[in-house]
Short mmCIF file of C-alpha atoms (C1' of nucleotides) in Angstrom, two decimals:
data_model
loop_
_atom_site.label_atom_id
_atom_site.label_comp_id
_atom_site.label_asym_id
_atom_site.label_seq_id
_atom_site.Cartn_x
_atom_site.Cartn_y
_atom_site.Cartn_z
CA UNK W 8 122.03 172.41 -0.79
CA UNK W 9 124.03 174.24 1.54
CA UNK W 10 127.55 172.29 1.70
CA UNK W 11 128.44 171.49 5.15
CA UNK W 12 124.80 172.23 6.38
CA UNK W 13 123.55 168.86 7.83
CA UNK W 14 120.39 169.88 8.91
CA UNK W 15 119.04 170.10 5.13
CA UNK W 16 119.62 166.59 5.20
CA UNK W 17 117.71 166.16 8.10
CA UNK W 18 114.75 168.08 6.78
CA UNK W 19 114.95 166.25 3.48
CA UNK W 20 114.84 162.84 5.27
CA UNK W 21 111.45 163.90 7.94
CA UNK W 22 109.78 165.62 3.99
CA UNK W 23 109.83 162.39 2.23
CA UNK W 24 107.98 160.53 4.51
CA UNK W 25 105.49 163.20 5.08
CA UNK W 26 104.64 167.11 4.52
CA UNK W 27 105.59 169.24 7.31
CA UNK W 28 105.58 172.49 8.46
CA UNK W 29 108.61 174.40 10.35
CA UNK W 30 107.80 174.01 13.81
CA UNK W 31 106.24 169.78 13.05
CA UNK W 32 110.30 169.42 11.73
CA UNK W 33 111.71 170.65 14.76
CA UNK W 34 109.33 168.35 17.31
CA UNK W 35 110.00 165.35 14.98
CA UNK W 36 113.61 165.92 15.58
CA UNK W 37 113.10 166.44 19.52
CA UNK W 38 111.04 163.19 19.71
CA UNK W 39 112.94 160.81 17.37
CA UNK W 40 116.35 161.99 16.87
CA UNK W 41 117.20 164.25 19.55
CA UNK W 42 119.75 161.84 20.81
CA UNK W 43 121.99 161.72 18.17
CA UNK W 44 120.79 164.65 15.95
CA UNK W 45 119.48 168.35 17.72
CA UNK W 46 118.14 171.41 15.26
CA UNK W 47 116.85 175.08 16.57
CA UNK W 48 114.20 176.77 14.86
CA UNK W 49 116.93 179.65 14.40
CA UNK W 50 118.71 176.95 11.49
CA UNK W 51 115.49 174.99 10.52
CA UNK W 52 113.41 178.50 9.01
CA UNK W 53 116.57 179.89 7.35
CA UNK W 54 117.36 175.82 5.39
CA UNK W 55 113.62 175.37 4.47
CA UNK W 56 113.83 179.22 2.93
CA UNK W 57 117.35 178.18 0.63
CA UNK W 58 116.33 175.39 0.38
CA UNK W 59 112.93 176.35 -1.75
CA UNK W 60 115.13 178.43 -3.46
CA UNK W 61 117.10 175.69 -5.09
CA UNK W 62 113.76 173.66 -5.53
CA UNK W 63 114.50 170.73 -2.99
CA UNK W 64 111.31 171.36 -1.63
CA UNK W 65 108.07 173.69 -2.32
CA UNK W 66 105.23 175.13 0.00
CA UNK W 67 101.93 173.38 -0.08
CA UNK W 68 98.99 175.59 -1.07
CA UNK W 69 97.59 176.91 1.89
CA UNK W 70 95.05 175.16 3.85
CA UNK W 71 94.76 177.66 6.96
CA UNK W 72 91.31 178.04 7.73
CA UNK W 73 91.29 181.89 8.69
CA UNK W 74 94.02 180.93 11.38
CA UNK W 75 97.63 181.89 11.50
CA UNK W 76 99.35 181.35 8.63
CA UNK W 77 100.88 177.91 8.79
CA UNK W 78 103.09 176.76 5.96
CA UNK W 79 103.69 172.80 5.24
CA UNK W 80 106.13 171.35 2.78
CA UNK W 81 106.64 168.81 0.68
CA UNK W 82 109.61 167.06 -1.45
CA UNK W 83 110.17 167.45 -4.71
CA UNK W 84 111.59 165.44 -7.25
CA UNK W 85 115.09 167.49 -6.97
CA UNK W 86 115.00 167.27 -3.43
CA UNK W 87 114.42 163.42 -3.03
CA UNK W 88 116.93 162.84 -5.53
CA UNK W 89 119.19 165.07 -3.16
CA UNK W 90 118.22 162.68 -0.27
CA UNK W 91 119.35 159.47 -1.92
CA UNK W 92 122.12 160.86 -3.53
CA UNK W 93 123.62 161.32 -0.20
CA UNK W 94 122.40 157.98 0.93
CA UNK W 95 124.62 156.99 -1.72
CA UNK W 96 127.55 158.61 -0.53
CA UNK W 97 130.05 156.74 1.48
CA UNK W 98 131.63 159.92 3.03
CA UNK W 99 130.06 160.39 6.74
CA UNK W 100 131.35 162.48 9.18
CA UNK W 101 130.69 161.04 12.63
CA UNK W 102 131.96 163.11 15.61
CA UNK W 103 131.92 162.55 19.07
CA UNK W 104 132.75 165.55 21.29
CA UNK W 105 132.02 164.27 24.93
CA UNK W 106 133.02 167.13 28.11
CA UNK W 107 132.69 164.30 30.31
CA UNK W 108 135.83 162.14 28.39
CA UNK W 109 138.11 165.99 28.91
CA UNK W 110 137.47 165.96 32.30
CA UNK W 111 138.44 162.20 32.42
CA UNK W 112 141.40 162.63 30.58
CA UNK W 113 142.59 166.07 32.43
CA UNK W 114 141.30 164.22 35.89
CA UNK W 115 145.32 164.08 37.00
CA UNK W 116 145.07 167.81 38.13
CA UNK W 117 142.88 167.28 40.84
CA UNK W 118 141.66 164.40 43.18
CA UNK W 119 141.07 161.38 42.29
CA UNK W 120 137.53 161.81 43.74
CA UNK W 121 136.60 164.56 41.43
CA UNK W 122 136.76 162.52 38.87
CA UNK W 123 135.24 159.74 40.39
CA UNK W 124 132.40 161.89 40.81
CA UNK W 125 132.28 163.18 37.43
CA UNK W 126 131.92 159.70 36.42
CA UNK W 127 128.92 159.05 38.67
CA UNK W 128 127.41 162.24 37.25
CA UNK W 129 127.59 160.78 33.53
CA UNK W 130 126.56 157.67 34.64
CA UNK W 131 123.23 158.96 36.09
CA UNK W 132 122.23 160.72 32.51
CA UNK W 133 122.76 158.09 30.60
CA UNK W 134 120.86 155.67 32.80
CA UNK W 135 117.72 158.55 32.37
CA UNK W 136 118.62 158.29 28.75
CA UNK W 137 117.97 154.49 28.51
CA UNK W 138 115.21 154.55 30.39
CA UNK W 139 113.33 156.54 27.77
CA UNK W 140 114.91 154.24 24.91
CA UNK W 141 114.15 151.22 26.56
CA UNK W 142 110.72 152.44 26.08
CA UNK W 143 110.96 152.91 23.19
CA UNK W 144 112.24 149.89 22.24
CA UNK W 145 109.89 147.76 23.66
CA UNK W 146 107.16 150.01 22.19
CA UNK W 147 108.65 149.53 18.54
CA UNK W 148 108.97 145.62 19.15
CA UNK W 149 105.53 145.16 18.68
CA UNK W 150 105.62 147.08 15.23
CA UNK W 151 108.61 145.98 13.79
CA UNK W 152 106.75 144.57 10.68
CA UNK W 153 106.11 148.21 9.14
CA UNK W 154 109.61 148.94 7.31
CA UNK W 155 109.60 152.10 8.55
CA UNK W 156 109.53 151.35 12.33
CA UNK W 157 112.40 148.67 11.69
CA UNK W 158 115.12 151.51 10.55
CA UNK W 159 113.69 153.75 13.85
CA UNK W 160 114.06 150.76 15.90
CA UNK W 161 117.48 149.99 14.61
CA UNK W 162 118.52 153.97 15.68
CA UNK W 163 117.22 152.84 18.74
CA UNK W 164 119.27 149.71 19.48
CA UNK W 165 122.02 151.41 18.80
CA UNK W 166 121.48 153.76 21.64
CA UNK W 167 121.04 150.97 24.11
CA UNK W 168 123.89 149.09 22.85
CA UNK W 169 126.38 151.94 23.33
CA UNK W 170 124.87 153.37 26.31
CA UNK W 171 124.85 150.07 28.17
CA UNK W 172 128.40 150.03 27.42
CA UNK W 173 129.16 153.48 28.83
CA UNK W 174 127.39 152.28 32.15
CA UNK W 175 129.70 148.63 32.36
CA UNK W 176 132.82 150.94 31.03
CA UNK W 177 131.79 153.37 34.35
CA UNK W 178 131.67 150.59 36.88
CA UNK W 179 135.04 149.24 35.62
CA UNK W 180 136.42 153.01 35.72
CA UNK W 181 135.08 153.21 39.32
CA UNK W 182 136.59 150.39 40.52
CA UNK W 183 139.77 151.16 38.90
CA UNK W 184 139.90 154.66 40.42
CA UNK W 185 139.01 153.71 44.09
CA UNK W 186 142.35 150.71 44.19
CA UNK C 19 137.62 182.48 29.26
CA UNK C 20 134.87 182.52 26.48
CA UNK C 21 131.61 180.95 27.73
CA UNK C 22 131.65 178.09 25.40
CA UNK C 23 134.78 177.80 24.23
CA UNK C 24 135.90 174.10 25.15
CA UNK C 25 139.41 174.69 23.23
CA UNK C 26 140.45 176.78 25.99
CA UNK C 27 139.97 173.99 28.80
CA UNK C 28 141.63 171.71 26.51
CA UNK C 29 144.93 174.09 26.50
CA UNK C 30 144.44 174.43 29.51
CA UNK C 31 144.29 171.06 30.71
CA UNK C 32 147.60 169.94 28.17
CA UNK C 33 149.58 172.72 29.64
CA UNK C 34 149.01 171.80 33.37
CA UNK C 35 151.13 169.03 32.32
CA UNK C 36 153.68 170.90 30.41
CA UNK C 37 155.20 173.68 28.98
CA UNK C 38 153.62 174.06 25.36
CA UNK C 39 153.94 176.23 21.87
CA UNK C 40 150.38 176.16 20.04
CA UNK C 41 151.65 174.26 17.32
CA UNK C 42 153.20 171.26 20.01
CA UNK C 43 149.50 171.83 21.35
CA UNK C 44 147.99 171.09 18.09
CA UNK C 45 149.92 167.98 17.88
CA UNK C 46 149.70 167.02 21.73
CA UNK C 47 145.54 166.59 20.41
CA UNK C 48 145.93 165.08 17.56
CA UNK C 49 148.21 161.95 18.92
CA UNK C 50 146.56 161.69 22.18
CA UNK C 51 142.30 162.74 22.11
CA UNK C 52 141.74 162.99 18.85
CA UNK C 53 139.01 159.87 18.68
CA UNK C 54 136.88 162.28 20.73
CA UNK C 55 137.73 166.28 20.40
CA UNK C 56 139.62 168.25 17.68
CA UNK C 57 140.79 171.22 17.14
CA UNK C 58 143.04 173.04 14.77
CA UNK C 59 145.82 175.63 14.46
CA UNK C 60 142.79 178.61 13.29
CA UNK C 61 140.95 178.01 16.63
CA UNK C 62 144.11 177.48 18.57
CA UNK C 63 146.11 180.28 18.26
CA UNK C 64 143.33 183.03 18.60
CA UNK C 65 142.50 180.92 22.10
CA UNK C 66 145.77 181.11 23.36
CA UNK C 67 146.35 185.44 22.57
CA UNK C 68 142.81 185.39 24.32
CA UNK C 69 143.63 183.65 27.33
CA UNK C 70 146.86 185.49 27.54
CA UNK C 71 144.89 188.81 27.68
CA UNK C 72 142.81 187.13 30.62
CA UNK C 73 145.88 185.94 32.63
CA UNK C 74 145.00 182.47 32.22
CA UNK C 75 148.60 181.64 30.67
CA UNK C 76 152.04 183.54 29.86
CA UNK C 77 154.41 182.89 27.31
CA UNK C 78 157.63 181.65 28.95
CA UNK C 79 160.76 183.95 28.01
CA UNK C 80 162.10 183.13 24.65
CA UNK C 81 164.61 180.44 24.93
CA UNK C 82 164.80 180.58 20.82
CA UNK C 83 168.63 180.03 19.93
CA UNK C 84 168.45 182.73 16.85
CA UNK C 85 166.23 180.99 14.60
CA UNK C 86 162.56 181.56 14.05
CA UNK C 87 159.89 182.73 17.07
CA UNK C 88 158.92 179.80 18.80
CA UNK C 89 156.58 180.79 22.04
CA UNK C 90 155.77 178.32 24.29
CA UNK C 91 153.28 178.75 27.43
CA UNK C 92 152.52 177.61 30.81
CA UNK C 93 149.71 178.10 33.35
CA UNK C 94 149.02 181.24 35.54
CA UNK C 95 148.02 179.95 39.11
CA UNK C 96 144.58 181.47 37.46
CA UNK C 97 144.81 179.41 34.93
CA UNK C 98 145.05 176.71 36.99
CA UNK C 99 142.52 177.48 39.52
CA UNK C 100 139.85 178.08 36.29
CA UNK C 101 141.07 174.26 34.95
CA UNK C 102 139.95 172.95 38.63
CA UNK C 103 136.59 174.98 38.98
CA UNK C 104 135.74 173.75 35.64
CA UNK C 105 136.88 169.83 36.48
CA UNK C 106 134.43 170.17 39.66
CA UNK C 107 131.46 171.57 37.60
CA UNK C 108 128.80 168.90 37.07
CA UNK C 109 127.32 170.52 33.96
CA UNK C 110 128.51 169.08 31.05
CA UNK C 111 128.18 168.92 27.23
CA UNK C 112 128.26 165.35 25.36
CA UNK C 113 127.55 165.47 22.37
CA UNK C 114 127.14 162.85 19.23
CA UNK C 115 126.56 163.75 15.83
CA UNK C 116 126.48 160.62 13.69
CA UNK C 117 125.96 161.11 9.97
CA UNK C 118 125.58 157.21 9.60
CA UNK C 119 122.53 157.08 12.30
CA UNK C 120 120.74 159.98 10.46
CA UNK C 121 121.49 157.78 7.05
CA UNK C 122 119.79 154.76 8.70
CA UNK C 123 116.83 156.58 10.14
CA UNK C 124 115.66 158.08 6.84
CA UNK C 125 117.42 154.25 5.08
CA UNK C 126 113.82 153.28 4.02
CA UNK C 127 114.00 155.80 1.04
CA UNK C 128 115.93 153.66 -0.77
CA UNK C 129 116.73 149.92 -0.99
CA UNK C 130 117.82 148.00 2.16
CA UNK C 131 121.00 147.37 0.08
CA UNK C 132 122.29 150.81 0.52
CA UNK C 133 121.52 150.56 4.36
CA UNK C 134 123.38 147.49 4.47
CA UNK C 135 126.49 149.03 2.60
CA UNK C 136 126.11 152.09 4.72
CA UNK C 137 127.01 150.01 7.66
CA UNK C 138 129.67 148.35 6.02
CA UNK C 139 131.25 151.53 5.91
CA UNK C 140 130.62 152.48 9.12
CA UNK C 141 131.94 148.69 10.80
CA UNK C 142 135.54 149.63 8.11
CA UNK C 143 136.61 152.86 10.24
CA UNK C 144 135.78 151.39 13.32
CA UNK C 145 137.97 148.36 13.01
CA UNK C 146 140.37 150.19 11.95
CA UNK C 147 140.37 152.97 15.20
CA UNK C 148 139.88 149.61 17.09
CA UNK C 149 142.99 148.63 16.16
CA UNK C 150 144.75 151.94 16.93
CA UNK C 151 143.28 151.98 20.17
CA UNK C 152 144.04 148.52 21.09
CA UNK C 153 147.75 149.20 20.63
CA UNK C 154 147.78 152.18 23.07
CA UNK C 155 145.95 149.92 25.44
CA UNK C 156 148.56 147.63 25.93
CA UNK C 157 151.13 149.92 25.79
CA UNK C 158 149.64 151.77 28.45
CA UNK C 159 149.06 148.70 30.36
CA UNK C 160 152.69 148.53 30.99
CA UNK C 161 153.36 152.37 32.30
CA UNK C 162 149.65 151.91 34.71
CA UNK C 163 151.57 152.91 37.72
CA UNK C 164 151.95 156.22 37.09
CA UNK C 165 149.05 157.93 37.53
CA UNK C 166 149.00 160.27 33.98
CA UNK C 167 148.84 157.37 32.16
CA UNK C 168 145.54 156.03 34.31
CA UNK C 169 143.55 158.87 33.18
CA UNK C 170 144.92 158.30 29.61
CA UNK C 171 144.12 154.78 29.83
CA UNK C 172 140.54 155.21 30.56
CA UNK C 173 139.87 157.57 27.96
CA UNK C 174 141.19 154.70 25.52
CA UNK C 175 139.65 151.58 27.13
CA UNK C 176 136.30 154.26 26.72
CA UNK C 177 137.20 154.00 23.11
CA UNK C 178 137.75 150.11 22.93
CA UNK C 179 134.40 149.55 24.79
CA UNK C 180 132.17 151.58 22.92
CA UNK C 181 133.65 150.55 19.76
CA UNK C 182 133.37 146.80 20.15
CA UNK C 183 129.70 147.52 21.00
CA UNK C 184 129.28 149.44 17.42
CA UNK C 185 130.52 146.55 16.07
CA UNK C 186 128.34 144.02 17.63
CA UNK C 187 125.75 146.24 17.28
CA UNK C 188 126.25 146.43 13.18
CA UNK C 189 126.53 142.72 13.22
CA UNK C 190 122.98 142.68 14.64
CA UNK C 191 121.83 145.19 12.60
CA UNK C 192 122.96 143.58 9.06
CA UNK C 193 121.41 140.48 9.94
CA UNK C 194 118.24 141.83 10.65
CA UNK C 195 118.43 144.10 7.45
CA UNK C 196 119.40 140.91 5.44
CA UNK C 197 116.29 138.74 6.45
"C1'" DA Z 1 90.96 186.56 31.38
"C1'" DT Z 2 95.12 184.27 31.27
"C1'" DC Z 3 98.57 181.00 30.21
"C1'" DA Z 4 100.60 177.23 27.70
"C1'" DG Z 5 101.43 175.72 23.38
"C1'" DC Z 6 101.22 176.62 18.34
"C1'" DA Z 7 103.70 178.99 14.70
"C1'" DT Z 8 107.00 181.86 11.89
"C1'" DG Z 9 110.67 184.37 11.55
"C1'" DT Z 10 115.00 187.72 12.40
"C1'" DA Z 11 119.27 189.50 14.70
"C1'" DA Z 12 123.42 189.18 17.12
"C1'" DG Z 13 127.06 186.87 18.12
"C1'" DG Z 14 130.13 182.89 19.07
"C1'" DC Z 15 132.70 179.05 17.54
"C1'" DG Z 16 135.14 176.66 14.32
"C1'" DT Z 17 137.02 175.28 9.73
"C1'" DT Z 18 139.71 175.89 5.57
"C1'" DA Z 19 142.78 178.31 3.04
"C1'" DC Z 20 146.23 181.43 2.76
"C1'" DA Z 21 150.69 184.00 3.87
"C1'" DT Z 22 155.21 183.61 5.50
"C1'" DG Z 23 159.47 181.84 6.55
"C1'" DA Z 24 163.01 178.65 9.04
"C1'" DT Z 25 165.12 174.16 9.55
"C1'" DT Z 26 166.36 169.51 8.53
"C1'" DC Z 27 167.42 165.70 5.85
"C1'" DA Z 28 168.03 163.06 1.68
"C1'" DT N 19 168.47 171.90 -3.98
"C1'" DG N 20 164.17 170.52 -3.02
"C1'" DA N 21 160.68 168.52 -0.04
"C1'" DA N 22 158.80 167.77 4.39
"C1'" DT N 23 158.10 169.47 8.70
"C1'" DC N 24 158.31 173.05 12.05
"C1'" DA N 25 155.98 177.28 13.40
"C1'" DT N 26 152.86 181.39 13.85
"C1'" DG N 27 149.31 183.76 12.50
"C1'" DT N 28 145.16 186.05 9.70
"C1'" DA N 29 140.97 186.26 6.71
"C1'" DA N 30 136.84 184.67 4.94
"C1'" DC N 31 133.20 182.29 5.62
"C1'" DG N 32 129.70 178.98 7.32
"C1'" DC N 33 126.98 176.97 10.77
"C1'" DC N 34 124.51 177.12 14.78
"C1'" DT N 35 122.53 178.84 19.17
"C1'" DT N 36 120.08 182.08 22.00
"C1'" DA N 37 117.17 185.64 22.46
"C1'" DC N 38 113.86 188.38 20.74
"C1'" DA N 39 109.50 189.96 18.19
"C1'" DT N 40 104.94 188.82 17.07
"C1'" DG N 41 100.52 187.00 17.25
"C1'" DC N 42 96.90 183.11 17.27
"C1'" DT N 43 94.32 179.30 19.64
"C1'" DG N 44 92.38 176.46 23.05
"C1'" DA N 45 91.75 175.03 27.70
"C1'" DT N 46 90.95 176.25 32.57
#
DNA sequence: ATCAGCATGTAAGGCGTTACATGATTCA
DNA sequence: TGAATCATGTAACGCCTTACATGCTGAT
């Protein structure tokens, strides 16, 4: 496995819970982890590639009926060793880069409405945002007895949870910036 | 200015405050926004000869007393003016990338315990940026009538917020993974 | 027939990190 | 005198994104 490449992980996670093909990996990752986690199909090809290479995972014998080709993987036993290995780990790298804190921070060099503004425009995505998680939430409630749903929903509350504290952390800001 | 190069607005921004050599610019991140952007001396340096080239900022004239090359720079009034266009653009990039939330999606390959330790982990370098944070809060509480320190201050309580909400939000999470 | 979505891949290029090279200054 | 810090820069390399190339399939 590529060093620093994340995404392997990624693919190695969405494999062990089922076979997949290149373009399945990247919609899982749009639908489930897109807030926290993005991939292109310009990195996901190139890992799946190296990553046969080194045997983490292995193409599934063709099952195209006369279509396209279309090429599902699986796991093997290398690569979900690979996967809990790093499950194992204790060294994370978590990174925040957020535009919208710069443009707080730098907010001196203009009006004070500019940045009130900028606020307001933050605010507004991240109210979308929880919209769709709240959804999702509420949907996941009502299967939280399957394991896997409960480590999905867990993802999930975590979005809330922070994003409902951006929104009361914006109202405060406001207010602060309008004295 | 590159197209996606956010190092530039953050030299940039630092230097509308003051004067500044690359490496005080280095450190100037470091102390003061590191909890949510980085950036170091290889992407620094290269930014600053390319935004020289662009008339974005000058180096001032060498004040160095005989010892070694020491080249500190300030803002162009287009440097200035590109700082402001970009504070009143609404587009924005903010982006998370959270190693421990991809570790608890794909946690139900192996044993809750791992999970459970994984957010353990997690809940350890929070407290302890809590902390840090929570001293610049109240320092900054004292100095809140200067406006600089306003826009500093948010940034931080940003930082305390969100935080405290990991936290509760691991508490949650552990108790639920424990039943 | 045509268009959206399925499906795989490559190429170019940008951004950033780490490590290295180099040397001065300051303080114990 | 030796170590830490100040200070500037380059080189190698890795990761990722965007755009492109290509063609099938199913619905309207």
């Amino acid at each position: 496995m590529a060093k620093d490449r994340k995404i392997d992980l990624v693919i190695l996670g969405l494999l062990a819970h089922e076979d997949l093909t290149g373009y399945d990996i990247k919609k899982n990752i749009d639908r489930s982890i897109s807030f926290f986690w993005k991939g292109s199909f310009g990195s996901i090809y190139p890992a799946l590639s190296d990553m046969e290479k080194q045997g983490l995972v292995k193409r599934n014998e063709s099952d195209n009926a006369g279509g396209r080709e279309k090429i599902a993987y699986h796991l093997t036993k290398k690569g979900k060793d690979a996967l809990k290995g790093w499950l194992k780990e204790e060294r994370v790298s978590n990174e925040l880069k957020y535009e919208t804190l710069l443009k707080l921070y730098f907010g001196g060099v203009e009006d004070r409405s500019v940045t009130i503004r900028n606020l307001e425009v933050f605010e507004e995505s991240i109210r979308q945002n929880l919209e769709v998680l709240q959804i999702y939430k509420s949907n996941l409630e009502k299967v939280l007895d399957e394991e896997d749903h409960l480590y999905y929903y867990l993802t999930v509350t975590f979005g809330i949870d922070t994003y409902e504290a951006y929104l009361k952390w914006c109202a405060k800001s406001k207010k602060l910036l309008k004295k």
